Amino acid sequence: MRIFIKTYGCQMNERDSEAGGAMLAERGHELVTNENEADVLIFNTCSVRDQAERKAIGKIGFMKKLKKTRPELIIGVMGCMAQNRGEDLFRELPHIDFVIGTGQLHKLPDIVESIAEERSAQVTLLDPDNAVLTGMGAHCQNSIFASIAITRGCNRFCTYCIVPYVRGREISRDIADIVAEAQELVDGGTREIMLLGQNVAAFGLDGNINPPPPDHSPFAELLEELVKIEALKRIRFTSPYPSYFNDRLIATIAANPKICRNIHLPVQSGSDRILKAMNRNYTAEQYRNIAAKLLDKMPDLTFSTDVIVGFPGETEEDFNATRSLLNEIGFDNAYIFKYSPRSGTAAFKLDDDVPQAIKEERNQILLKDLAERSAKFNIKLNGSVQEVLVEGVSKRNTERWSGKTTNSKTVIFTPSDGIKPGDLIKVKINRVTAVSLFGEIVEKE
Ligand code: SAH
Ligand code: SF4
Ligand code: F3S
């Protein structure tokens, strides 16, 4: 069968789609990128905000027409919205054939094949706590970049967040399995690996949410094993909850330049009152201290973050505390979200009392601050020499190539003979814009 998979949501979902697709490919099915050529359409969905659900429901609803003209078409919904809405989805979208929960990814090929044989509607939506790790390591094809999911689920229960409900309890994979997966990817040509987890720095803590003592970090131990893979040039990770950056982890990152100098450090708010209401277990001051400790050891480090504006009860003063924290830390990238109440979460009981117009206004203010900071940041890089992991021909201009710095900045340069994707080269920057750096190669690998 020809299979089309459309993914919504975060990188964990992207990774699940890849693993699901790889398991189907192993059974002899073909993955296609055009939905009109497919026999099976799978939608891997997200529930994190209302808009994410509406987008997927709109798109899947639209498939009804296609199904009318081709009744043999199989349509399935997987991922977080599938887990969240379960059988209700059959009422809203009667033309779909299966709904499969987040813990049941490994059953995807069986379900698709049994529906094709028996033509029966099916639901498999078991307890997300039964999540198994089987199949998580399947990869489709080798490229310079690959992601590895190292944990599943989340135990933190931030009050706004649906993830712990739809992804289940946090479990970590074995270090040996992850290292073997990384080695196999690197043998196939991968040069940069992104480690994924909802609470990635809590890896190996057996789901215990209490941050460990300063000298204990299984995540640091994992990183130390991975840096030993010689042909692996870069390691990134997302998302780490701030409280797990203890001395052990900070020292490991500082000692290993293969671990990229750009860290996503979700802050959510700069107001202690709101952080408490969100059940984030740090204050703005503690967050500042973690960022300062990291910067002290690695002055070239840059940060990105996640922020929610308009959480219930957020006043102008709370918002201004967030705004000044963002400007103070100087994040060079930030994902700003307008609070969206999620049924079943603790914050759902609170009055969603910040008007939409104010949420939008706060969002725009932070986006404007961010654009100003990024432009200034890039100007400082003009004239510098940057180490760049070569990706290949630039999307915009085929005479140029592109790659990324350790700080995740895109660099566009004129290629020279012999360079290939995956090389680490040095580029002298001679022009910058708010989004990219431009330059010429000064040193090849
Ligand atoms: N595990 C990651 C976050 C996953 S969700 C972490 O803790 O960093 C990605 C981001 O979506 C969150 O960081 C938060 O900023 C945002 N988010 C989650 N729930 C939300 C909600 N109900 N409304 C608005 N934004 C939300
Ligand atoms: Fe959601 Fe908080 Fe878990 Fe991140 S740490 S997934 S925001 S509950
Ligand atoms: Fe969305 Fe699920 Fe990721 S809710 S953000 S796809 S974990």
Short mmCIF file of N, CA, C and O and ligand atoms in Angstrom, two decimals, residues 154 156-158 160-161 163-164 198 241 280, ligand 2:
data_model
loop_
_atom_site.label_atom_id
_atom_site.label_comp_id
_atom_site.label_asym_id
_atom_site.label_seq_id
_atom_site.Cartn_x
_atom_site.Cartn_y
_atom_site.Cartn_z
N CYS A 154 5.44 12.59 30.26
CA CYS A 154 5.88 13.67 31.14
C CYS A 154 5.18 13.53 32.49
O CYS A 154 3.99 13.24 32.54
N ARG A 156 5.48 16.10 34.86
CA ARG A 156 5.58 17.39 35.56
C ARG A 156 4.24 18.05 35.82
O ARG A 156 4.11 18.84 36.74
N PHE A 157 3.26 17.80 34.99
CA PHE A 157 1.92 18.37 35.19
C PHE A 157 1.93 19.89 35.40
O PHE A 157 1.38 20.38 36.39
N CYS A 158 2.53 20.62 34.49
CA CYS A 158 2.35 22.08 34.49
C CYS A 158 0.84 22.29 34.30
O CYS A 158 0.21 21.57 33.52
N TYR A 160 -1.24 24.17 32.85
CA TYR A 160 -1.87 24.51 31.57
C TYR A 160 -1.79 23.37 30.57
O TYR A 160 -2.41 23.43 29.51
N CYS A 161 -0.99 22.33 30.86
CA CYS A 161 -0.49 21.46 29.80
C CYS A 161 -1.19 20.10 29.72
O CYS A 161 -1.35 19.40 30.72
N VAL A 163 -0.04 17.60 27.84
CA VAL A 163 0.89 16.54 27.44
C VAL A 163 0.93 15.34 28.41
O VAL A 163 0.86 14.19 27.97
N PRO A 164 1.01 15.56 29.73
CA PRO A 164 1.06 14.40 30.63
C PRO A 164 -0.19 13.50 30.50
O PRO A 164 -0.11 12.30 30.77
N GLN A 198 9.96 15.21 26.36
CA GLN A 198 9.20 16.36 26.90
C GLN A 198 9.94 16.99 28.06
O GLN A 198 9.75 18.16 28.36
N TYR A 241 13.55 20.89 30.98
CA TYR A 241 12.93 21.69 32.05
C TYR A 241 14.09 22.32 32.84
O TYR A 241 15.06 21.64 33.18
N ARG A 280 5.24 25.52 37.74
CA ARG A 280 6.64 25.45 37.32
C ARG A 280 7.43 25.59 38.62
O ARG A 280 7.20 26.52 39.37
FE1 SF4 B 2 3.86 20.10 29.57
FE2 SF4 B 2 5.21 20.94 31.64
FE3 SF4 B 2 5.51 18.42 30.82
FE4 SF4 B 2 6.49 20.40 29.35
S1 SF4 B 2 7.14 19.84 31.41
S2 SF4 B 2 5.27 18.67 28.63
S3 SF4 B 2 5.00 22.03 29.67
S4 SF4 B 2 3.66 19.33 31.68
#
